[in-house]
């Protein structure tokens, strides 16, 4: 319990990464699969990622991200993609697994499938759901990274159109954020954490 609070408390948006440090593909996969334990409505998991580790790809991504240096200096850049077609693409596998695990009776599959697909047919709903659940996944990426002593920096400061062109991402997809991941430059100091509103300023208990 205390461990989890520590991971949340210690996470910061790291501005200065050690550009000499690399991370292995296996570690990236481990972090992303841990993060994919994030909840999503109907377990549709409407996220995809492209992970840039090559120096050249990161350099171009930096330009697309309005020259934010951390994009080039981080060991990797995780491009989080929210997939508004997730229901169509994932529904069968998700429902079949629900049947196998005893969540749902086989006879109910078709009715459930049609109900879910009809909601996701509405483009606004599909967009909202895909971005919402991808954001939950993204938060998990940042927390999971801390487990391995890695630092992250989420960013939405980039030209989404150029990013999609560069990475050949389908036009219908959304990119809610990119996440730089790596090790902090030990020679640079971070400013103190930015102000957070107190509960009384953002909440009420009724
Ligand atoms: C979706 C998202 C987009 C962000 N985009 C940028 C960005 O483009 N550039 C940047 O310097 N910081 C960006 N940030 C970082 C925030 O400014 C930072 O998280 C916030 O100031 C709080 O600091 P902390 O994360 O260290 O507590 C972004 C954060 C989020 C969640």
Coordinates of C-alpha atoms and ligand atoms in Angstrom, one line a residue:
X1 CA 0.0 0.0 0.0
X2 CA 2.7 2.4 1.1
X3 CA 4.8 1.3 -2.0
X4 CA 2.0 2.3 -4.3
X5 CA 1.7 5.7 -2.7
X6 CA 5.5 6.1 -3.1
X7 CA 5.3 5.3 -6.8
X8 CA 2.6 7.8 -7.3
X9 CA 4.2 10.5 -5.2
X10 CA 7.6 10.1 -6.8
X11 CA 6.4 10.3 -10.4
X12 CA 7.3 13.6 -12.0
X13 CA 7.2 14.9 -15.5
X14 CA 11.0 14.7 -16.1
X15 CA 12.4 17.4 -18.3
X16 CA 16.0 16.2 -18.4
X17 CA 16.8 12.7 -19.6
X18 CA 20.2 11.1 -19.7
X19 CA 20.6 10.7 -23.5
X20 CA 23.4 8.1 -23.0
X21 CA 21.1 5.6 -21.4
X22 CA 19.2 2.9 -23.3
X23 CA 16.4 0.6 -22.3
X24 CA 15.9 -2.9 -23.7
X25 CA 13.0 -4.0 -25.8
X26 CA 12.1 -6.6 -23.2
X27 CA 11.9 -3.9 -20.4
X28 CA 9.6 -1.8 -22.6
X29 CA 7.4 -4.7 -23.3
X30 CA 7.3 -5.6 -19.6
X31 CA 6.2 -2.1 -18.7
X32 CA 3.6 -1.9 -21.4
X33 CA 2.1 -5.3 -20.6
X34 CA 1.9 -4.4 -16.9
X35 CA 0.3 -1.1 -17.9
X36 CA -2.2 -3.0 -20.1
X37 CA -3.8 -4.4 -16.9
X38 CA -5.5 -1.0 -16.8
X39 CA -9.3 -1.2 -16.8
X40 CA -11.3 -0.4 -19.9
X41 CA -15.0 -0.4 -20.6
X42 CA -16.0 -4.0 -21.6
X43 CA -12.3 -4.7 -21.4
X44 CA -12.0 -3.6 -25.1
X45 CA -8.5 -2.2 -24.5
X46 CA -8.8 0.5 -27.1
X47 CA -5.1 1.5 -27.1
X48 CA -2.2 0.8 -29.3
X49 CA 1.4 1.9 -29.1
X50 CA 4.3 2.6 -31.3
X51 CA 7.6 2.8 -29.4
X52 CA 10.5 4.8 -31.0
X53 CA 13.9 3.8 -29.7
X54 CA 16.1 4.7 -32.7
X55 CA 18.0 7.9 -32.4
X56 CA 16.9 9.0 -35.9
X57 CA 13.2 8.3 -35.2
X58 CA 13.4 10.2 -31.9
X59 CA 15.1 13.2 -33.6
X60 CA 12.3 13.4 -36.1
X61 CA 9.7 13.0 -33.3
X62 CA 11.4 15.9 -31.4
X63 CA 10.8 18.1 -34.4
X64 CA 7.2 17.0 -34.6
X65 CA 6.9 17.7 -30.9
X66 CA 7.8 21.4 -31.4
X67 CA 11.5 20.7 -30.6
X68 CA 11.0 19.5 -27.1
X69 CA 14.5 18.2 -26.4
X70 CA 13.3 15.5 -23.9
X71 CA 11.8 13.6 -26.9
X72 CA 15.2 13.1 -28.4
X73 CA 17.1 12.6 -25.1
X74 CA 14.7 10.0 -23.6
X75 CA 15.7 6.3 -24.1
X76 CA 12.4 5.7 -25.8
X77 CA 9.2 7.5 -26.8
X78 CA 5.9 5.8 -26.5
X79 CA 3.3 7.0 -28.9
X80 CA -0.1 6.2 -27.3
X81 CA -2.8 5.6 -29.9
X82 CA -6.5 5.6 -29.0
X83 CA -8.4 3.3 -31.3
X84 CA -12.0 4.3 -32.1
X85 CA -12.4 1.0 -34.0
X86 CA -11.5 -1.1 -30.9
X87 CA -15.0 -2.5 -30.5
X88 CA -15.1 -3.8 -34.1
X89 CA -11.6 -5.1 -33.9
X90 CA -11.5 -6.6 -30.4
X91 CA -15.1 -7.5 -29.5
X92 CA -14.9 -11.2 -30.5
X93 CA -11.7 -12.0 -28.7
X94 CA -12.8 -10.1 -25.6
X95 CA -16.3 -11.8 -25.4
X96 CA -14.9 -15.2 -26.2
X97 CA -12.5 -14.8 -23.3
X98 CA -15.4 -13.7 -21.1
X99 CA -17.3 -16.8 -22.0
X100 CA -14.2 -19.1 -21.4
X101 CA -13.6 -17.5 -18.0
X102 CA -17.2 -17.8 -16.9
X103 CA -18.2 -14.1 -17.0
X104 CA -20.8 -14.7 -19.7
X105 CA -23.0 -17.5 -21.1
X106 CA -22.3 -18.4 -24.8
X107 CA -25.9 -17.7 -25.7
X108 CA -25.6 -14.1 -24.6
X109 CA -22.6 -13.3 -26.8
X110 CA -24.5 -12.0 -29.9
X111 CA -26.8 -9.7 -28.0
X112 CA -23.9 -8.3 -26.0
X113 CA -21.8 -7.9 -29.1
X114 CA -24.6 -6.0 -31.0
X115 CA -25.2 -3.7 -28.0
X116 CA -21.6 -2.8 -27.7
X117 CA -21.1 -2.3 -31.4
X118 CA -24.1 -0.1 -31.6
X119 CA -22.7 2.3 -29.0
X120 CA -19.3 2.4 -30.7
X121 CA -20.9 3.1 -34.0
X122 CA -21.4 6.6 -32.8
X123 CA -18.1 8.3 -33.7
X124 CA -18.2 10.8 -30.8
X125 CA -18.8 8.0 -28.3
X126 CA -16.1 5.8 -29.8
X127 CA -13.6 8.7 -29.7
X128 CA -14.5 9.6 -26.1
X129 CA -14.3 6.0 -24.9
X130 CA -11.0 5.3 -26.8
X131 CA -9.3 8.4 -25.5
X132 CA -10.6 7.9 -21.9
X133 CA -9.4 4.3 -21.7
X134 CA -6.1 5.1 -23.4
X135 CA -5.5 7.8 -20.8
X136 CA -6.0 5.2 -18.0
X137 CA -3.5 2.9 -19.8
X138 CA -1.1 5.9 -20.1
X139 CA -1.2 6.6 -16.4
X140 CA -0.4 3.0 -15.7
X141 CA 2.6 3.2 -18.1
X142 CA 4.0 6.1 -16.0
X143 CA 3.5 4.3 -12.7
X144 CA 4.8 1.0 -14.0
X145 CA 7.9 2.7 -15.3
X146 CA 8.6 3.9 -11.7
X147 CA 8.7 0.3 -10.6
X148 CA 11.8 -0.2 -12.7
X149 CA 13.4 3.1 -11.6
X150 CA 12.5 4.7 -14.9
X151 CA 11.2 8.3 -15.4
X152 CA 8.6 9.5 -17.8
X153 CA 7.2 12.7 -19.4
X154 CA 3.7 12.8 -20.9
X155 CA 3.3 15.3 -23.7
X156 CA 0.5 16.5 -26.0
X157 CA 2.6 19.3 -27.5
X158 CA 3.1 17.8 -30.9
X159 CA 1.6 18.1 -34.4
X160 CA -0.8 15.2 -34.5
X161 CA -1.2 15.2 -38.3
X162 CA 2.5 15.2 -38.9
X163 CA 3.0 12.5 -36.2
X164 CA 0.4 10.2 -37.9
X165 CA 2.0 10.8 -41.3
X166 CA 5.4 10.0 -40.0
X167 CA 4.4 6.8 -38.2
X168 CA 1.8 5.7 -40.8
X169 CA -0.9 5.8 -38.2
X170 CA -4.4 5.4 -39.6
X171 CA -6.1 8.8 -40.0
X172 CA -9.1 7.7 -37.9
X173 CA -6.9 7.1 -34.8
X174 CA -6.2 9.6 -32.1
X175 CA -3.0 10.3 -30.3
X176 CA -3.9 11.6 -26.8
X177 CA -0.3 11.8 -25.7
X178 CA 3.3 10.6 -26.3
X179 CA 5.3 9.5 -23.3
X180 CA 9.1 10.0 -23.1
X181 CA 10.7 7.3 -21.0
X182 CA 14.2 6.9 -19.7
X183 CA 16.6 7.9 -16.9
X184 CA 16.9 11.3 -15.4
X185 CA 20.1 13.2 -16.2
X186 CA 21.8 13.1 -12.8
X187 CA 23.4 16.5 -13.3
X188 CA 20.2 18.4 -13.7
X189 CA 17.8 19.3 -10.9
X190 CA 14.0 19.4 -11.2
X191 CA 12.0 22.3 -9.9
X192 CA 9.7 21.5 -7.0
X193 CA 6.4 19.8 -7.9
X194 CA 3.9 22.2 -9.3
X195 CA 0.9 23.2 -7.1
X196 CA -1.9 20.7 -6.6
X197 CA -5.3 21.8 -5.6
X198 CA -6.5 20.7 -2.2
X199 CA -9.6 18.4 -2.0
X200 CA -11.8 21.3 -0.9
X201 CA -10.9 23.1 -4.2
X202 CA -11.8 20.3 -6.5
X203 CA -14.2 18.0 -4.6
X204 CA -17.1 17.7 -2.3
X205 CA -18.4 14.8 -0.2
X206 CA -22.2 14.5 -0.3
Ligands
LIG1 C1 -1.6 14.8 -21.4 C2 -0.5 15.6 -21.0 C3 0.2 16.4 -21.9 C4 1.3 17.2 -21.5 N1 2.0 17.9 -22.4 C5 3.2 18.4 -22.1 C6 4.0 19.0 -23.1 O1 3.8 18.9 -24.3 N2 5.2 19.6 -22.7 C7 5.6 19.7 -21.4 O2 6.6 20.2 -21.1 N3 4.8 19.1 -20.4 C8 3.6 18.5 -20.7 N4 2.9 17.8 -19.8 C9 3.4 17.7 -18.4 C10 2.7 18.6 -17.4 O3 2.9 19.9 -17.6 C11 3.0 18.1 -16.0 O4 2.6 16.8 -15.8 C12 2.4 19.0 -14.9 O5 3.0 20.3 -15.0 C13 2.6 18.5 -13.5 O6 4.0 18.2 -13.2 P1 4.4 16.8 -12.6 O7 3.9 15.8 -13.6 O8 5.9 16.8 -12.5 O9 3.7 16.6 -11.3 C14 1.8 17.1 -20.1 C15 1.0 16.3 -19.2 C16 0.0 15.6 -19.6 C17 -0.7 14.7 -18.6

